[in-house]
PDB file of C-alpha atoms in Angstrom:
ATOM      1  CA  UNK A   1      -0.662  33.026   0.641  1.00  0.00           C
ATOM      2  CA  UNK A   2      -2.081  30.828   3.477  1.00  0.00           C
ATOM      3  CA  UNK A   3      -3.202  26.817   3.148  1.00  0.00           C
ATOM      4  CA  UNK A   4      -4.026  26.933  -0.175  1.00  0.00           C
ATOM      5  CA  UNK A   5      -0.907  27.888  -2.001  1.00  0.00           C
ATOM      6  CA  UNK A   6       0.662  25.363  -3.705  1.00  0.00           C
ATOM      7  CA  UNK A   7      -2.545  22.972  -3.540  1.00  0.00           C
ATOM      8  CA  UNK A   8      -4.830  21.997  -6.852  1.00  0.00           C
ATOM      9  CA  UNK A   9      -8.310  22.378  -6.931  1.00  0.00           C
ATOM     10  CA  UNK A  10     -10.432  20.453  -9.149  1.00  0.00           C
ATOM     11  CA  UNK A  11     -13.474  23.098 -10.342  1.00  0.00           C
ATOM     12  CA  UNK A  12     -16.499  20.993 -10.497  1.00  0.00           C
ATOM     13  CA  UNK A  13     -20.258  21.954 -11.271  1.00  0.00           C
ATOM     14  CA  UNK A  14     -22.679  22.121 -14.386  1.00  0.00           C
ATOM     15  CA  UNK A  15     -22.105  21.607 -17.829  1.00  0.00           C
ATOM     16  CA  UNK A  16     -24.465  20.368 -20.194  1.00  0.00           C
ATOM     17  CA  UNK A  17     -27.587  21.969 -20.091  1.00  0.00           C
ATOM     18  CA  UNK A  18     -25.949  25.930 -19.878  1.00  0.00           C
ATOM     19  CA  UNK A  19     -25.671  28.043 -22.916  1.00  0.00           C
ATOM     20  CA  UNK A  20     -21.992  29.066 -22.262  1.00  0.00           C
ATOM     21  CA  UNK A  21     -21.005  25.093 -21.172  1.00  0.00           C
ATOM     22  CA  UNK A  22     -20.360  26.524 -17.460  1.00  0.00           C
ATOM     23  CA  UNK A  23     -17.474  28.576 -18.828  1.00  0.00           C
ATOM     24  CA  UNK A  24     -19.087  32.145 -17.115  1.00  0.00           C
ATOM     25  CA  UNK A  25     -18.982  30.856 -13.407  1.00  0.00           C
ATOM     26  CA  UNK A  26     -15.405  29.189 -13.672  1.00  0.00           C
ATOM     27  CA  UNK A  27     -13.852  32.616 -15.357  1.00  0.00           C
ATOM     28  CA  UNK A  28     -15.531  34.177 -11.847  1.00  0.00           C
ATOM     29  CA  UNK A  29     -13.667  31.634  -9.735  1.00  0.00           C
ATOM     30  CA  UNK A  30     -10.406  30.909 -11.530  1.00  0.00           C
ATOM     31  CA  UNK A  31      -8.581  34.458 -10.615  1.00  0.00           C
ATOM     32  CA  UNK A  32      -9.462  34.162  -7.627  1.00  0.00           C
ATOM     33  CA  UNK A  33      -8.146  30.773  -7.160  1.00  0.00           C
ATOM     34  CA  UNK A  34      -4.891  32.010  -9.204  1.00  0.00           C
ATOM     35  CA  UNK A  35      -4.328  34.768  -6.363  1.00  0.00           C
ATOM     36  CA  UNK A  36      -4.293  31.845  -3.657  1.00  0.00           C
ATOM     37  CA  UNK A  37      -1.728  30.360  -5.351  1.00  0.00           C
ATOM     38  CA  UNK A  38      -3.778  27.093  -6.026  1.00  0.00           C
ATOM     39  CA  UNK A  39      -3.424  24.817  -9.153  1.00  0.00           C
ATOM     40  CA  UNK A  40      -6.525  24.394 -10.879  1.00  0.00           C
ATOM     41  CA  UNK A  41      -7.872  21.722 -13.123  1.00  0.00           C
ATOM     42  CA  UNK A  42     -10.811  22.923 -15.012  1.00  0.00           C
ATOM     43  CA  UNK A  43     -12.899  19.994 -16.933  1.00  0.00           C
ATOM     44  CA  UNK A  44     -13.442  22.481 -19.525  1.00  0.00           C
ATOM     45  CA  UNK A  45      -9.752  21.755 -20.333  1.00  0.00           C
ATOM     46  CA  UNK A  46      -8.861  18.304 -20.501  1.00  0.00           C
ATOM     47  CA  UNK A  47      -6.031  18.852 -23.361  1.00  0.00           C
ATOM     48  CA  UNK A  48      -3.434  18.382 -20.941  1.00  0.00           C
ATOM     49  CA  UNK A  49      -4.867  14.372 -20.078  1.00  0.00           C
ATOM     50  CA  UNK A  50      -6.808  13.716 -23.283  1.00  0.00           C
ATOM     51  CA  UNK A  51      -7.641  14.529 -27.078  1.00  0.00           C
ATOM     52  CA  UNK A  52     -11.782  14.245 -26.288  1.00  0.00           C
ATOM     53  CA  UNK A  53     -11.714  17.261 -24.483  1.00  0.00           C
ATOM     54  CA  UNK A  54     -14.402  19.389 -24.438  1.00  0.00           C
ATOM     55  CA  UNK A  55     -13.329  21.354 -27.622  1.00  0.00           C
ATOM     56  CA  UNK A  56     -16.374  22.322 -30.483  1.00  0.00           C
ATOM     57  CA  UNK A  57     -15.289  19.382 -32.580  1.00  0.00           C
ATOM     58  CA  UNK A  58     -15.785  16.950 -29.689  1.00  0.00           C
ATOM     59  CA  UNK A  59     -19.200  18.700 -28.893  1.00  0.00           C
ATOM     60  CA  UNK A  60     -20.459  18.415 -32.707  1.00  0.00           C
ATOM     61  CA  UNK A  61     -18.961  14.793 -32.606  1.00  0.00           C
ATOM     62  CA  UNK A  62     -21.483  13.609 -29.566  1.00  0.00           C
ATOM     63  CA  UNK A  63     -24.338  16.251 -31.175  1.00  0.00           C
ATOM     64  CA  UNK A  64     -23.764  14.178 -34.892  1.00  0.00           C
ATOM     65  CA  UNK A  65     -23.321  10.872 -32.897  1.00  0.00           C
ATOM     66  CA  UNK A  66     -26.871  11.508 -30.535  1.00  0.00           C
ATOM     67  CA  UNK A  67     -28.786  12.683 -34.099  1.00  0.00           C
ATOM     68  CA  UNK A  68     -27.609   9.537 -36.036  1.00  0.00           C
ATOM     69  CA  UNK A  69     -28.399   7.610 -33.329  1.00  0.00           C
ATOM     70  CA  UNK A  70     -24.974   5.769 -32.654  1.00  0.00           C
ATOM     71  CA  UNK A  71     -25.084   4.812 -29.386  1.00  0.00           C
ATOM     72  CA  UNK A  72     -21.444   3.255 -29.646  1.00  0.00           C
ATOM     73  CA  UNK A  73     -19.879   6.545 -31.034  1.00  0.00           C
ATOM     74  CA  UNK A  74     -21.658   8.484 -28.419  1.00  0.00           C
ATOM     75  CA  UNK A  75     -20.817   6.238 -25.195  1.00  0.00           C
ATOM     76  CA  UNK A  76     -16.620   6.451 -26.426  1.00  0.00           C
ATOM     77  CA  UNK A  77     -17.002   9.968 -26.312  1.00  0.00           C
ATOM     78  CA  UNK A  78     -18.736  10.632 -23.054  1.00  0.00           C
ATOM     79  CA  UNK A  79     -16.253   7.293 -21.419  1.00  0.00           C
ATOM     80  CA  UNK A  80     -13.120   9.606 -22.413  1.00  0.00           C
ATOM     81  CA  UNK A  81     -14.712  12.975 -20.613  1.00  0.00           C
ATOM     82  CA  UNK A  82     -15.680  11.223 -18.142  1.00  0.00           C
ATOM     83  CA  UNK A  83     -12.313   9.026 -17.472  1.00  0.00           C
ATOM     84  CA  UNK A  84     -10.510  12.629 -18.201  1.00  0.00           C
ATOM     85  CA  UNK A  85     -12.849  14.206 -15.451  1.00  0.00           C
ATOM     86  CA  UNK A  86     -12.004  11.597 -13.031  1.00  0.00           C
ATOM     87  CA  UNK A  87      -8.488  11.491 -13.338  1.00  0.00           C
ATOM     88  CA  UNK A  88      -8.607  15.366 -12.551  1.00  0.00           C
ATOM     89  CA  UNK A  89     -10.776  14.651  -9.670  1.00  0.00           C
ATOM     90  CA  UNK A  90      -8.508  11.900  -8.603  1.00  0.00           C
ATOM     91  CA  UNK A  91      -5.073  14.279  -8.747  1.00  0.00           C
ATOM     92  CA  UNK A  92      -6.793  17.566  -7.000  1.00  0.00           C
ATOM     93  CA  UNK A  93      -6.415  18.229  -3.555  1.00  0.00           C
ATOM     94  CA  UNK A  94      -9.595  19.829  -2.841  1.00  0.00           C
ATOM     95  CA  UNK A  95     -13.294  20.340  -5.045  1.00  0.00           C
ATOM     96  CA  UNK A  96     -14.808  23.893  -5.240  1.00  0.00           C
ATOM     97  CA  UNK A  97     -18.279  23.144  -6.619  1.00  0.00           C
ATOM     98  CA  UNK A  98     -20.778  25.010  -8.066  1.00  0.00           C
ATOM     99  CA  UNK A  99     -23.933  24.102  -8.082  1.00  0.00           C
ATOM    100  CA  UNK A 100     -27.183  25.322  -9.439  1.00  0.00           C
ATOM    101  CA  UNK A 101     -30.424  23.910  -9.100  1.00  0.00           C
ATOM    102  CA  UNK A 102     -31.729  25.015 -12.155  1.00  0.00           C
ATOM    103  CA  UNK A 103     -29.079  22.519 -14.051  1.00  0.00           C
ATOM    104  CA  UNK A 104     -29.540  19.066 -14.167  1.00  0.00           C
ATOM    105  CA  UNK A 105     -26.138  17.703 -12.580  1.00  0.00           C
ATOM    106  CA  UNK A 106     -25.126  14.490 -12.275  1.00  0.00           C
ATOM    107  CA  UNK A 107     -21.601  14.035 -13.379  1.00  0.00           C
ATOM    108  CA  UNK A 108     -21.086  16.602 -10.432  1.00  0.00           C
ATOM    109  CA  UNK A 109     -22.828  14.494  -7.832  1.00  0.00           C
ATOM    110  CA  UNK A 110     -21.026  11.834  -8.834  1.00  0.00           C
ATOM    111  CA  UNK A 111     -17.866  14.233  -8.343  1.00  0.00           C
ATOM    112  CA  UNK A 112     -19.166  14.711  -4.865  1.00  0.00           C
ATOM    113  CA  UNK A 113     -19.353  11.392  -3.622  1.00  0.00           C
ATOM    114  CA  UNK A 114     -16.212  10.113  -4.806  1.00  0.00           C
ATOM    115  CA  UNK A 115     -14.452  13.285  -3.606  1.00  0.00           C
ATOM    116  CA  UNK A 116     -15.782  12.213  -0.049  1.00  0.00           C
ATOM    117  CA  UNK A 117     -14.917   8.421  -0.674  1.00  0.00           C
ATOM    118  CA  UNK A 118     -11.680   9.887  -0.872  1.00  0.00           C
ATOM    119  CA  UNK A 119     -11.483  12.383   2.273  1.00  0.00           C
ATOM    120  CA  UNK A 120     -11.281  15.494  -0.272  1.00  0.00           C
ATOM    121  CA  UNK A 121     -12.778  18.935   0.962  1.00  0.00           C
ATOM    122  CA  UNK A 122     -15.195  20.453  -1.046  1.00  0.00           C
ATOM    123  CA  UNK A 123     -16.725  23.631  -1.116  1.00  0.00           C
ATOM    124  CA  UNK A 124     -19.568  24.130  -2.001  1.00  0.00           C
ATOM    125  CA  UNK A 125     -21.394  27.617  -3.888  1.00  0.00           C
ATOM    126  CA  UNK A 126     -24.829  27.234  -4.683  1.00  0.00           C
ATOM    127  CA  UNK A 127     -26.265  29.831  -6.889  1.00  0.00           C
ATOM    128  CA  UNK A 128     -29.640  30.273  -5.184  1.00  0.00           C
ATOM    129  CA  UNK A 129     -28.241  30.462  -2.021  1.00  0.00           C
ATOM    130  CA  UNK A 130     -26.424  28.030   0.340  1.00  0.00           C
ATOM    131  CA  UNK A 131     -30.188  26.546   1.672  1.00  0.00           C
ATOM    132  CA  UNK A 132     -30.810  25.451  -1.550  1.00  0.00           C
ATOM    133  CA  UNK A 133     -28.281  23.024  -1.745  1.00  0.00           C
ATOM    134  CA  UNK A 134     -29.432  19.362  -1.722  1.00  0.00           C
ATOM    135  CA  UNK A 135     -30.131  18.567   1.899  1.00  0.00           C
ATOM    136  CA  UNK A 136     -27.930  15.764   1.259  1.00  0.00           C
ATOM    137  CA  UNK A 137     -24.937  17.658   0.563  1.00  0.00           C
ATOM    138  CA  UNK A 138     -25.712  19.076   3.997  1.00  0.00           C
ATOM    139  CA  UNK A 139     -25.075  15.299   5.168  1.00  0.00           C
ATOM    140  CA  UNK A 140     -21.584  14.999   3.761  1.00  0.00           C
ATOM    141  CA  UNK A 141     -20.176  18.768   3.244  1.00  0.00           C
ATOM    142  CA  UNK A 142     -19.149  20.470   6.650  1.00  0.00           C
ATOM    143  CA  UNK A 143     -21.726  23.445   6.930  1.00  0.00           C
ATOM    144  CA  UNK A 144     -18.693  25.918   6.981  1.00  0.00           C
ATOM    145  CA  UNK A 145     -17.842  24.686   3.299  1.00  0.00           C
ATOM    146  CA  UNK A 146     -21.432  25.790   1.991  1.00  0.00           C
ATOM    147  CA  UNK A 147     -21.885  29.130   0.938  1.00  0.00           C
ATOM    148  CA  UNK A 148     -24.086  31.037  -1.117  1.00  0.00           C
ATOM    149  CA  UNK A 149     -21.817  32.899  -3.367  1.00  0.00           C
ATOM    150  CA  UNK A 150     -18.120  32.773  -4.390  1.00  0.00           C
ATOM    151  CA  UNK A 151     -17.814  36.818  -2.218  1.00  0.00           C
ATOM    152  CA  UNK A 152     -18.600  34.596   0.634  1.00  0.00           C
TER     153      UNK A 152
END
């Protein structure tokens, strides 16, 4: 199975802000993933290190907290996704991320740098092609871990 067998991949990209929560692009990756024998841990899935995953109840729960305007409800919610998200980060070997520029991202950048704080590889798939990507990704992603598509 090559290099990758037996490592975990944490599956980072967009989100808020995309009709189907990101849940298309990672259903594209995942098998693939599966057939290199890598682990994978999906932030659309945080029941194995959290309750506040990102389940419809949790979703309604920030949507009711936003409308009513309670700021306290709504920053415990988003501090257990994001401590869950982190923790994933922190256990994976390796980041595949997917980014598109039409989503605003910035849990994922965030995902980025501290993935390179800690010496992780990431690759990189950018959905409008691999020049799209933020020329400073280019700065801190080896060019041969930028592509354009997840054939490439």
């Amino acid at each position: 199975m090559g290099r990758l067998a037996g490592q975990i991949a944490y599956i980072a990209g967009p989100i808020d802000g995309l009709k189907d929560r990101g849940q298309g692009w990672r259903e594209l990756l995942i098998p693939t993933l599966k057939k290199f024998g890598v682990g994978i841990l999906n932030p659309l899935d945080k029941s194995i290190l959290t309750q506040h995953h990102n389940s419809e109840l949790v979703i309604d729960n920030r949507l009711k907290a936003i409308e009513e305007g309670n700021d306290v409800e709504y920053a415990e919610l988003m501090k257990d996704v994001v401590r869950a998200d982190l923790a994933m980060l922190d256990k994976s070997d390796f980041l595949v991320v997917y980014v598109d520029k039409d989503v605003h991202m910035c849990g994922t950048y965030y995902e980025i740098a501290i993935a390179t704080q800690q010496r992780k590889p990431i690759l990189v798939v950018c959905k409008q092609g691999r020049y799209n990507v933020s020329p400073w990704i280019w700065g801190v992603v080896p060019k041969e871990m930028i592509f354009g598509s997840f054939d490439e």
